[in-house]
Coordinates of C-alpha atoms and ligand atoms in Angstrom, one line a residue:
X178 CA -45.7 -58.2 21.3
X179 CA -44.8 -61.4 20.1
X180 CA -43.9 -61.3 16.0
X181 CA -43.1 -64.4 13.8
X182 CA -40.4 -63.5 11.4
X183 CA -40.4 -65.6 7.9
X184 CA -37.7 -65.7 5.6
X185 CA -35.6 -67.5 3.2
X186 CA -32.1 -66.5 4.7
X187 CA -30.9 -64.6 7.9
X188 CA -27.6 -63.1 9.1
X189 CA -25.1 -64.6 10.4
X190 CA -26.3 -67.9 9.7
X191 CA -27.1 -68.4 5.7
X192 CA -26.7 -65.1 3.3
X193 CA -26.5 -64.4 -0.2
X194 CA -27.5 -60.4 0.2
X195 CA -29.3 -57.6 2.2
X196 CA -32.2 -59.8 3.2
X197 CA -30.3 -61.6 5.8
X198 CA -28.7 -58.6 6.9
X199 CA -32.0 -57.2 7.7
X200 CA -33.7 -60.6 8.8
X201 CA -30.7 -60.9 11.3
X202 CA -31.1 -57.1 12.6
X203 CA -34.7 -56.4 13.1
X204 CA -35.3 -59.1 16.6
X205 CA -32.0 -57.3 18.0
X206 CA -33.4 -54.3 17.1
X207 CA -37.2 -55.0 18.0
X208 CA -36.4 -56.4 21.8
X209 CA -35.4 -53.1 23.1
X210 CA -39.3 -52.2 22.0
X211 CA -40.7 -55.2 23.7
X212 CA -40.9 -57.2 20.5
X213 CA -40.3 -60.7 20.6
X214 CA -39.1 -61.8 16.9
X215 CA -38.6 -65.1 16.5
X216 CA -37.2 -66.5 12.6
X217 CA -38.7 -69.4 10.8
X218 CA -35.8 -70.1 8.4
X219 CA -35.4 -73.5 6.3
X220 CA -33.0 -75.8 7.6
X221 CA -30.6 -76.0 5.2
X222 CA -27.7 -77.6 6.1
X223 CA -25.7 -75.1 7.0
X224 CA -27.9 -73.7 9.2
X225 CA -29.2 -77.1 10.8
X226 CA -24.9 -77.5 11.4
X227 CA -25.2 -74.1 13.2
X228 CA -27.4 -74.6 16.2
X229 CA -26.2 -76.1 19.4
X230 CA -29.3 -78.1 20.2
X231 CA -33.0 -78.3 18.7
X232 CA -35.8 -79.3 20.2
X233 CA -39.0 -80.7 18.1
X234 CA -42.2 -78.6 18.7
X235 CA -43.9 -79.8 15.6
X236 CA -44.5 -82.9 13.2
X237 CA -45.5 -81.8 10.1
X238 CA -45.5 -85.6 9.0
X239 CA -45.3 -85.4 4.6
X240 CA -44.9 -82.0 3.4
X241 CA -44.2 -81.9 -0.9
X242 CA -42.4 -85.0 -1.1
X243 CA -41.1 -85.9 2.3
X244 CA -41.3 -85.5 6.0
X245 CA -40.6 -82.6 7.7
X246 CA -40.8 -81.2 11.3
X247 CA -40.6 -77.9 13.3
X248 CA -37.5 -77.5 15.2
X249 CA -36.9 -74.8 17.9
X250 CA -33.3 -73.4 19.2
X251 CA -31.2 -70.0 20.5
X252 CA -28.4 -69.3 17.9
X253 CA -26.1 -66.3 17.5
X254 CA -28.8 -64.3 19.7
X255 CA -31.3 -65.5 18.0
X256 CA -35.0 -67.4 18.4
X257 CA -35.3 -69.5 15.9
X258 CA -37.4 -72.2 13.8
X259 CA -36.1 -74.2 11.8
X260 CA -37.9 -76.4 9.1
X261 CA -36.1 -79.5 8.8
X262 CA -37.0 -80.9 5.3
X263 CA -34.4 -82.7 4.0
X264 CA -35.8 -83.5 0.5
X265 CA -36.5 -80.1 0.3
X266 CA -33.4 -77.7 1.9
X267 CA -30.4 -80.6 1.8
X268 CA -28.7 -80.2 -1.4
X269 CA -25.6 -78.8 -2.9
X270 CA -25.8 -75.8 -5.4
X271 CA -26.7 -72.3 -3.8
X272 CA -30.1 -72.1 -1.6
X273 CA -31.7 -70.8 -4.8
X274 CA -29.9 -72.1 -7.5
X275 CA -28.8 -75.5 -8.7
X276 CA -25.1 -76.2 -9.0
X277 CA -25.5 -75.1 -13.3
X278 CA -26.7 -71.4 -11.6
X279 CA -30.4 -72.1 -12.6
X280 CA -33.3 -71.6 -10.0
X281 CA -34.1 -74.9 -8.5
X282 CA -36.8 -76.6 -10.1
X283 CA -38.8 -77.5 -6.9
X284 CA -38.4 -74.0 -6.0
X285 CA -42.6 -73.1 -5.5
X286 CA -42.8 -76.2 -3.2
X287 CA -39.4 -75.4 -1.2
X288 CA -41.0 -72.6 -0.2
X289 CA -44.5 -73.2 0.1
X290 CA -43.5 -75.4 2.4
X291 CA -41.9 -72.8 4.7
X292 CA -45.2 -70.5 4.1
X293 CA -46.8 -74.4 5.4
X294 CA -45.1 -74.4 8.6
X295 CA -45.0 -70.5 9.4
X296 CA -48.9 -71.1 9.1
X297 CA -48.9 -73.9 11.5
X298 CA -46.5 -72.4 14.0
X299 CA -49.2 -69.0 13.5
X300 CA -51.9 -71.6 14.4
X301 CA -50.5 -71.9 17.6
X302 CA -49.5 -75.5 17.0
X303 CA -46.0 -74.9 18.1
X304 CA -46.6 -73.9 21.5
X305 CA -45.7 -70.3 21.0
X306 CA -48.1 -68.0 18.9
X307 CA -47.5 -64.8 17.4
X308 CA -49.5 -62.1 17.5
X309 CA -48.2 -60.6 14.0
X310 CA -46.7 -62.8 11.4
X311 CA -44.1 -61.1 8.8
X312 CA -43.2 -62.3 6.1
X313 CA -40.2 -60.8 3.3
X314 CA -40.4 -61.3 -0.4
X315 CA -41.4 -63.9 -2.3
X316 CA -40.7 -67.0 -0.5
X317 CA -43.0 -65.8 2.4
X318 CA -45.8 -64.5 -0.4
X319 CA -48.2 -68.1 -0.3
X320 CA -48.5 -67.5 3.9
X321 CA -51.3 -65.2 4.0
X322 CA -53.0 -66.6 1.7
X323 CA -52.8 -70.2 4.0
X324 CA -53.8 -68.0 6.9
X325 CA -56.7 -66.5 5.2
X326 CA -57.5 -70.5 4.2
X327 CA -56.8 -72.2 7.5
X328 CA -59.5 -69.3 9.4
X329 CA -55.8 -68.2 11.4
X330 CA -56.9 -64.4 12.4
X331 CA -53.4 -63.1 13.0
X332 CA -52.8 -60.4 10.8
X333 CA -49.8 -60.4 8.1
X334 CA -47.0 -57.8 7.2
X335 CA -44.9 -58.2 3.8
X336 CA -42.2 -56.6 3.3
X337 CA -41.1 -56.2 -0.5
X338 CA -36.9 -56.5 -0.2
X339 CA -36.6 -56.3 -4.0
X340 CA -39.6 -56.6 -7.1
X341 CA -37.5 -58.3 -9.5
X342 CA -37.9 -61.8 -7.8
X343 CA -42.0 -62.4 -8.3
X344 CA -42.0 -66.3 -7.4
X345 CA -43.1 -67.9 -10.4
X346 CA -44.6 -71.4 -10.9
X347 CA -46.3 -73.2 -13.3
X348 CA -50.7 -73.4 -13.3
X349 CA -50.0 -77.6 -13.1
X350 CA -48.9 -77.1 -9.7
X351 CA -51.7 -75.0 -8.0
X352 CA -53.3 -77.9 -6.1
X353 CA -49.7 -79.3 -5.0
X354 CA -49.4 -75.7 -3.1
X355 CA -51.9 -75.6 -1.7
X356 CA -53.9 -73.2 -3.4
X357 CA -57.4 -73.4 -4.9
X358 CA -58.0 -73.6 -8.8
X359 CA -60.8 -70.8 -8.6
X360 CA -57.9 -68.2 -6.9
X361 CA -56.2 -68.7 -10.4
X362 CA -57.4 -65.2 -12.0
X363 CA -55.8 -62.1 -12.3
X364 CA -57.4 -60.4 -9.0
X365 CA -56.0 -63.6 -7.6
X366 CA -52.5 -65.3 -7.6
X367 CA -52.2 -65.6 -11.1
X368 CA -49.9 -63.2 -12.8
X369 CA -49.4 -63.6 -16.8
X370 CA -51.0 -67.2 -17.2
X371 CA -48.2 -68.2 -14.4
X372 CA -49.1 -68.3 -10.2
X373 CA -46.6 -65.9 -8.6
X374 CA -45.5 -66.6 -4.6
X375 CA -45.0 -62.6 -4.6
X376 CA -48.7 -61.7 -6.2
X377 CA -50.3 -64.1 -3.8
X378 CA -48.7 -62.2 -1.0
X379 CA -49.8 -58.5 -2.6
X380 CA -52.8 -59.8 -2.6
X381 CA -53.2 -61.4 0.7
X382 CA -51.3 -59.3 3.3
X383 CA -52.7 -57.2 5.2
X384 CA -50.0 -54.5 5.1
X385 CA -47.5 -54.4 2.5
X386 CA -44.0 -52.7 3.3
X387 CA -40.5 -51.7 1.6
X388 CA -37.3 -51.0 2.7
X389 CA -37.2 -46.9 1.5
X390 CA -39.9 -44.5 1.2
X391 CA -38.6 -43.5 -2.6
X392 CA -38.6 -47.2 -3.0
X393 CA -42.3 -47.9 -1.7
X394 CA -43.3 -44.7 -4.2
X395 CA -41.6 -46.1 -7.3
X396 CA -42.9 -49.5 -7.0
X397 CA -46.3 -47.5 -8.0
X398 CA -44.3 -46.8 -11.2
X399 CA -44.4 -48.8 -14.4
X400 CA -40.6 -48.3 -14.5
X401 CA -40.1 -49.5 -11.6
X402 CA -42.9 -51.8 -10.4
X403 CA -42.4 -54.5 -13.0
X404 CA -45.7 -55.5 -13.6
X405 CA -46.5 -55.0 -10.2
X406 CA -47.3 -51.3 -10.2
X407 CA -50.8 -51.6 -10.7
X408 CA -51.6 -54.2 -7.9
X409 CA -49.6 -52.0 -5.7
X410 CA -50.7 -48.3 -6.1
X411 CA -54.2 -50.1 -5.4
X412 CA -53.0 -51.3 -2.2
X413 CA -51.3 -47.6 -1.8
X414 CA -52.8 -47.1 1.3
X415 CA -51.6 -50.3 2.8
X416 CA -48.2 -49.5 2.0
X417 CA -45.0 -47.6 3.5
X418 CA -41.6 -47.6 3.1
X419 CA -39.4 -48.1 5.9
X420 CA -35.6 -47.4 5.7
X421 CA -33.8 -50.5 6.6
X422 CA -30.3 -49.7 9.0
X423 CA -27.3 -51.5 9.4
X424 CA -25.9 -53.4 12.9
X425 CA -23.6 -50.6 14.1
X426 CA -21.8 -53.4 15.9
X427 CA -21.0 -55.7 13.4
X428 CA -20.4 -52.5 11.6
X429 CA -18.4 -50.2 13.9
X430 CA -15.5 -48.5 12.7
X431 CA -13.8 -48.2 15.9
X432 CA -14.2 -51.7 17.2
X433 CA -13.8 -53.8 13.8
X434 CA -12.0 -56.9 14.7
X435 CA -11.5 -57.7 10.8
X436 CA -9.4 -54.1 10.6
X437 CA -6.5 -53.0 12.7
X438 CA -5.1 -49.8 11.1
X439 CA -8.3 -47.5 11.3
X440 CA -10.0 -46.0 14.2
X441 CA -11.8 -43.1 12.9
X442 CA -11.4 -40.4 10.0
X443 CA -8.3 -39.3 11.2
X444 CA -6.4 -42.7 10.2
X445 CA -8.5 -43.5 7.0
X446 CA -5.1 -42.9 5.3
X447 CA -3.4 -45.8 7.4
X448 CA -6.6 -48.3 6.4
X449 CA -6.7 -46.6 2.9
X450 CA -2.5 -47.7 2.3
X451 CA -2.9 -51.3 3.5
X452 CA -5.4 -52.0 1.1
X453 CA -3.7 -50.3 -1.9
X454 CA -0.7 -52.8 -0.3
X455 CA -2.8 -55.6 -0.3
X456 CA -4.7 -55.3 -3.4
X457 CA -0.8 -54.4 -4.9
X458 CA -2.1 -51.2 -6.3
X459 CA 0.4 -48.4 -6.5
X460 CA 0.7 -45.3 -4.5
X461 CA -1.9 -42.8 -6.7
X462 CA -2.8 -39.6 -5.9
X463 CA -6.8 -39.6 -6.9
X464 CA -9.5 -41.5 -5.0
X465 CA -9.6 -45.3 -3.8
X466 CA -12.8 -46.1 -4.6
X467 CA -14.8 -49.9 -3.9
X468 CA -17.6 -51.9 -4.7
X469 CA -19.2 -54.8 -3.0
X470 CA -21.8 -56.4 -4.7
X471 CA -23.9 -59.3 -6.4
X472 CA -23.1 -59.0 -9.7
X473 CA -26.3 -59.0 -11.8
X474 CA -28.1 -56.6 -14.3
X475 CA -29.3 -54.4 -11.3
X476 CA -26.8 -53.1 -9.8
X477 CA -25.5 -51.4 -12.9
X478 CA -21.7 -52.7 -12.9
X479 CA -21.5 -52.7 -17.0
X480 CA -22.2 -49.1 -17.0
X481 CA -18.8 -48.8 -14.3
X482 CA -16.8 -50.8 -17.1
X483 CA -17.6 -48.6 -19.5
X484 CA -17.0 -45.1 -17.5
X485 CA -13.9 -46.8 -15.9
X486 CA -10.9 -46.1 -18.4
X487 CA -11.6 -41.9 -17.7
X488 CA -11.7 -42.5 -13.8
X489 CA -8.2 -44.4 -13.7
X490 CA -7.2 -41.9 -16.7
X491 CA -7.7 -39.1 -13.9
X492 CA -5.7 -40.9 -10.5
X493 CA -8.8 -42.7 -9.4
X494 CA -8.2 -46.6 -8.5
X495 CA -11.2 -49.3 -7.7
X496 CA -10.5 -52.5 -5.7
X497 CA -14.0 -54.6 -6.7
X498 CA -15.3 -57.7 -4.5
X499 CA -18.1 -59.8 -6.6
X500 CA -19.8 -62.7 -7.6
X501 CA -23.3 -63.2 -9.2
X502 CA -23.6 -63.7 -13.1
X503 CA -20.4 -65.8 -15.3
X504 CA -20.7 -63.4 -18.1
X505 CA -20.0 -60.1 -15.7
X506 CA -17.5 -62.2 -13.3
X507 CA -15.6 -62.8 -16.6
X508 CA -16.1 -59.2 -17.8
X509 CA -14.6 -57.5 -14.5
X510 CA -11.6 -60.4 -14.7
X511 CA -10.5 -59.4 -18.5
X512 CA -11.1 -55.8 -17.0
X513 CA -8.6 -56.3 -14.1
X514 CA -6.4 -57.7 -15.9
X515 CA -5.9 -54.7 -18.5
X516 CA -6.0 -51.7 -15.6
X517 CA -3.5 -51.2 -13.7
X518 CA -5.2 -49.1 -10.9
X519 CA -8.3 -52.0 -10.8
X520 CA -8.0 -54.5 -8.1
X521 CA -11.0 -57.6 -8.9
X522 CA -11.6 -60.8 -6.4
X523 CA -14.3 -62.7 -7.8
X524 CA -16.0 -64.4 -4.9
X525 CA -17.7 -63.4 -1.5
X526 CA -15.8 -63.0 1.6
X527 CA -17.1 -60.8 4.4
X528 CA -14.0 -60.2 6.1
X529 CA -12.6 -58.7 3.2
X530 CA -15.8 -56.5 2.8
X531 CA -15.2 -54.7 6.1
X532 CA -11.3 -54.1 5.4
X533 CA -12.6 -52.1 2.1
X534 CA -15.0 -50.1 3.6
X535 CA -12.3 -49.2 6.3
X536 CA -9.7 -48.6 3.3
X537 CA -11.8 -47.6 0.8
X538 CA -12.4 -43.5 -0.1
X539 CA -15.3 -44.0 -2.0
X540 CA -18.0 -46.7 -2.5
X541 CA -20.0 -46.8 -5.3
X542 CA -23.5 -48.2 -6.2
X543 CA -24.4 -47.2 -9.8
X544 CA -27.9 -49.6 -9.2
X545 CA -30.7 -49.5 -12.1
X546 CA -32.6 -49.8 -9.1
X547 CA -32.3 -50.5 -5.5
X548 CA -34.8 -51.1 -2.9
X549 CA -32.6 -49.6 -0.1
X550 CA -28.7 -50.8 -0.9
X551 CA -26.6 -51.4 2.4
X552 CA -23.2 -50.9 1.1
X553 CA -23.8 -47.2 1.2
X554 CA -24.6 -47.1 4.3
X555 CA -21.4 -49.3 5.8
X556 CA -19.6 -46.6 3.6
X557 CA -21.0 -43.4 5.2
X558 CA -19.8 -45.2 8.7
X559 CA -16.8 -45.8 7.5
X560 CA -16.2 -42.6 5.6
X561 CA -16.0 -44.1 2.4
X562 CA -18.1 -41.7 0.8
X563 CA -20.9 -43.2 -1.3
X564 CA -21.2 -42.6 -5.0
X565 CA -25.1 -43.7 -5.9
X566 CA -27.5 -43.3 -8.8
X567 CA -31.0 -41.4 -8.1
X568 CA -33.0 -44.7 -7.1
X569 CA -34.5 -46.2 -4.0
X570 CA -32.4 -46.4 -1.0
X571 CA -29.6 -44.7 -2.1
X572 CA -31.4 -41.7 -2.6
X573 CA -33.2 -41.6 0.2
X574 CA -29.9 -41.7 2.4
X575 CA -26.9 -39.6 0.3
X576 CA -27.1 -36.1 -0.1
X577 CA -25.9 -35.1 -2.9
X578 CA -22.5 -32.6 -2.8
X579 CA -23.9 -30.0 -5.3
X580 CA -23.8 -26.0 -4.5
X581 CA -26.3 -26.4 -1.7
X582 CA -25.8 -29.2 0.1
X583 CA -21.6 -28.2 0.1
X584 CA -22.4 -24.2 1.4
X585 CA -25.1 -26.0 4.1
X586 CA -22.5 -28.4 5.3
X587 CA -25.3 -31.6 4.6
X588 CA -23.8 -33.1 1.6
X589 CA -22.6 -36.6 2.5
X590 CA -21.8 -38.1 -0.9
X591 CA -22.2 -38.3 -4.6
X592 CA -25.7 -39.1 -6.5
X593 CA -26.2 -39.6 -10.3
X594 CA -28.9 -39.9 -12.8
X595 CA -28.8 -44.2 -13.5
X596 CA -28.8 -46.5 -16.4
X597 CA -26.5 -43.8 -17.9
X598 CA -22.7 -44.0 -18.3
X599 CA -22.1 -40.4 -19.7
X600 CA -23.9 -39.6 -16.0
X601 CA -21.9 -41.9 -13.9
X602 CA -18.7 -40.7 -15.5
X603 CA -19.5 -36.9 -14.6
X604 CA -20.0 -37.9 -11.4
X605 CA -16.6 -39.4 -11.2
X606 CA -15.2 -36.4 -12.4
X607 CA -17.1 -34.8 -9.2
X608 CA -15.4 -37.3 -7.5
X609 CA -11.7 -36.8 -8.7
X610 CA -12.3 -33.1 -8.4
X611 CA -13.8 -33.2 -4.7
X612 CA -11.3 -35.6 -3.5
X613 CA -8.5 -32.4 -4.4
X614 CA -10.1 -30.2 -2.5
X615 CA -9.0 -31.3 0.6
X616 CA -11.1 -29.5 3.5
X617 CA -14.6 -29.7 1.7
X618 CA -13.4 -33.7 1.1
X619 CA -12.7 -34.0 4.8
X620 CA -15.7 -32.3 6.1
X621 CA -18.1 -34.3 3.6
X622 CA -16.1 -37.3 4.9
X623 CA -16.7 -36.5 9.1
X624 CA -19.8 -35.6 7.9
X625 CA -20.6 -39.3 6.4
X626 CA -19.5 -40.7 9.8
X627 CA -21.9 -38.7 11.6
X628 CA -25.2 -39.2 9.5
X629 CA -27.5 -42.1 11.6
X630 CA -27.2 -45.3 10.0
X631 CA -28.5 -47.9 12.5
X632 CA -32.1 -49.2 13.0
X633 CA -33.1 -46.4 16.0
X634 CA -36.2 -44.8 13.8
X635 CA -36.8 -47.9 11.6
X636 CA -37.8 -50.2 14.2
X637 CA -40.0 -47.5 15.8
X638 CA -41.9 -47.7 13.0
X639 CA -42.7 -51.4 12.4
X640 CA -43.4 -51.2 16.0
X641 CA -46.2 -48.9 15.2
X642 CA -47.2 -50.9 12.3
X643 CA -47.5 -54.2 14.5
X644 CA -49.5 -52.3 17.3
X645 CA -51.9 -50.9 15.0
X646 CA -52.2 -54.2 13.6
X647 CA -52.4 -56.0 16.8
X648 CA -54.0 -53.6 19.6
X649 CA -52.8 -54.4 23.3
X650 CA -56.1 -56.0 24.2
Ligands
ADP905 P1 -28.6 -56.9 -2.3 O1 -29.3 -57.4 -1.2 O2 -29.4 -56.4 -3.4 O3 -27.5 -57.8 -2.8 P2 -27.6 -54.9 -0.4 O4 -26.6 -53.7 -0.6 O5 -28.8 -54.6 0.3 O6 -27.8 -55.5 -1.8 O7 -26.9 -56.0 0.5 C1 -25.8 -56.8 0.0 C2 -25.1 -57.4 1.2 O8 -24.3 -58.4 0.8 C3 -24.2 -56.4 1.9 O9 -24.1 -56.8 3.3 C4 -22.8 -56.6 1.2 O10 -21.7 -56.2 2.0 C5 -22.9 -58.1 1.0 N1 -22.1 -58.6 -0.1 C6 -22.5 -58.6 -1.4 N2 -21.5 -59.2 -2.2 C7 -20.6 -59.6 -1.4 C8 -19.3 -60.2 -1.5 N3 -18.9 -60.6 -2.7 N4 -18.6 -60.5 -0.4 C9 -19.0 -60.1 0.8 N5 -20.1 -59.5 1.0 C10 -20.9 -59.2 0.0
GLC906 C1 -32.7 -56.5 -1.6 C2 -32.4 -55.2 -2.3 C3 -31.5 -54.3 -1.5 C4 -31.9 -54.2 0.0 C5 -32.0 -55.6 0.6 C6 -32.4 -55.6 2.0 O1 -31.8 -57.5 -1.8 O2 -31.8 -55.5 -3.6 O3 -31.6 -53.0 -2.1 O4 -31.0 -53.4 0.7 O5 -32.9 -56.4 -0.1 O6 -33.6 -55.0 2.2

């Protein structure tokens, strides 16, 4: 089975969040199923610097503003393609964002031009042609639709990683994309007098997915769906939510080249002591808790400055690793600076990541919403034990330590009611109060470290979904 995988970033090679986690995973985790992935990524520079050798296996000759080609190379254990576009992909600012943080203006075209070449290399014109094409999120949301245009019968998966981005650009444009001026209506790609990447691609895929079940049911929700909802419980039967996992290598407690003082629950102590040491946090006798995160609206970080002062207050400590929007970053800084027990790097640094979850006690992910979340899941491996609000992801993988899930022996972490700081406090008053109790702490924590994590069941299922798609002939 031969899959073309489209997306805007991939581990280890360009990141700025779960995406590229997951693009990065799924061919590792598809080949033991006889799936061969292969990535189309832009070639931004960092990537392009990545590869060992290219060859050319496609011209594209002018593509929005420039010329651009169709590279192919084997990198980090992975097939690639790599659109090389310079005008479009070599710049300075983030891949997204311009160096004032605003969304690159060209944006729609950037893009559209990876949807462009995903639907040549679909077309077979790249001497390797998938049987399935899948696409994630917005940036991938104008390929069906060039399918359905060019006549290209291979059929198209997208996979929804997060709602909030829709892929906005102005009417003016629609020729320039490559779209037609009688698709602009609202059963079409137009959204709110604007085209949207992430409509076109409701519209045009032929299976929609997400990264939970609880995820793919409250994107039917007006709370949840953003405007969406309605488009999507229509395509309700098209859809289903698949659990994303992490790579238990990368992520492996016992192996973790980036720690050297933990090798399983029993010396979570030793990891949780160097990084009170390095963080210069004093000995304390409550919880060590982290968070890793972008920090934006969604993932609910001003609700953890306000329940914060009762946590320390009770013996609890929080080392925080961050970067996203100035106005937060600047919030957690002043923050830091006035607690003693709160430890703040403002910045991203994977290294760092891994020797929290191995020293952390707790995690916690107090999201508005999350599509899956994949900090909670590094912190059940690692025994930090998750602290997560009732949405998405983070439901569907914590169970909650309340009467029944402590007396069955299931309970793995902490989950709260969101968008509510009286209800994340009370649950870090569960927290304080579990962590005293030492043997239900340490059989909730071997219990974290035991609960399945990796991609095992997930990629069963989008192997499914491809086959039934694409029938052995
Ligand atoms: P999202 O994709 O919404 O940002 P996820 O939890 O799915 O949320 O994935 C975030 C990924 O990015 C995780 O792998 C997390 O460890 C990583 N990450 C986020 N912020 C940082 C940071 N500042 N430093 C290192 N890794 C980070
Ligand atoms: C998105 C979501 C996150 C999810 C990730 C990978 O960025 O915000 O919840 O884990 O994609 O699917």
């Amino acid at each position: 089975m031969r899959v073309l995988s489209v997306a805007s970033e991939c581990a280890p090679l360009v990141k700025t969040g779960g995406l590229a986690d997951v693009a990065g995973a799924l061919p590792g985790a598809l080949a033991p199923h006889g799936v061969d992935m292969r990535v189309l990524l832009p070639g931004y520079p960092s990537v392009l610097e990545a590869l060992p050798e290219t060859r050319e296996v496609l011209s594209l000759g002018a593509l929005h503003g420039g010329t651009a080609r169709i590279l192919a190379a084997d990198a980090q254990g992975l097939s690639l393609f790599v659109l090389e576009a310079p005008h479009l992909y070599d710049r300075g600012g983030t891949i997204y964002l311009d160096p004032e943080g605003r969304d690159w203006e060209d944006n729609p075209e950037r893009f559209a031009a990876l949807c462009r070449a995903g639907a040549e290399i679909a077309a077979g014109r790249a001497g390797w042609t998938p049987q399935v094409v899948h696409g994630h999120d917005w940036q991938a949301g104008f390929l069906p639709y060039y399918l359905s245009r060019d006549g290209t019968d291979v059929p198209f998966v997208l996979t929804i990683h997060n709602i909030a981005f829709p892929g906005f650009a102005d009417p003016w444009r629609i020729k320039w994309l490559g779209l037609d001026q009688a698709d602009f209506h609202s059963e079409g790609v137009e959204y709110w007098g604007r085209v949207s990447s992430l409509k076109t691609g409701l519209v045009w895929a032929d299976r929609i997915t997400t990264v939970s079940p609880r995820y793919a049911y409250e994107l039917t929700t007006p709370a949840f769906g953003m405007g969406f909802d309605g488009l999507i419980s229509k395509r309700r039967a098209d859809l289903t939510g698949i659990l994303n996992g992490i790579d238990t290598d990368i992520w492996d407690p016992v192996r973790d080249h980036a720690i050297r003082r933990f090798r399983g629950w029993r010396t979570k102590s030793a990891a949780t002591a160097a990084l009170r040491e390095e963080m210069g946090l004093p000995a304390s006798a409550g919880p060590l808790a982290v968070v890793i995160s972008r920090l934006t609206q969604q993932k609910g970080l001003d609700l953890l400055l306000q329940a914060l002062p009762d946590f320390l207050d009770r013996g609890g400590q929080l080392v925080l690793l961050g970067s996203g929007d100035r106005e937060m970053e600047g919030a957690w800084r002043a923050a830091s600076a006035a607690h003693e027990g709160l430890a703040v790097t403002i910045g991203y640094d994977e290294t760092l990541s891994h020797r929290m979850m191995a020293g952390g006690e707790a995690v916690l992910v107090p999201s508005r919403f999350e599509p899956c979340g994949l900090t909670q899941l590094y912190g059940l491996r690692y025994g930090a034990i998750p602290v997560v609000a009732r949405v998405g992801g983070l439901a569907d993988t914590v169970v909650d330590a309340n009467d029944a899930g402590l007396k069955s022996g299931a309970a793995t972490g902490i989950v709260h009611d969101p968008d509510d700081a009286g209800a994340l406090s009370l649950a870090l008053d569960r927290l304080v109060t579990l962590y005293g109790e030492v043997e239900t702490w340490t059989r909730m924590v071997r219990n974290a470290m035991r609960h399945p994590v990796g991609w095992d069941v997930s990629a069963g299922r989008y192997v499914e979904l491809y086959r039934d798609l694409s029938p052995d002939p």
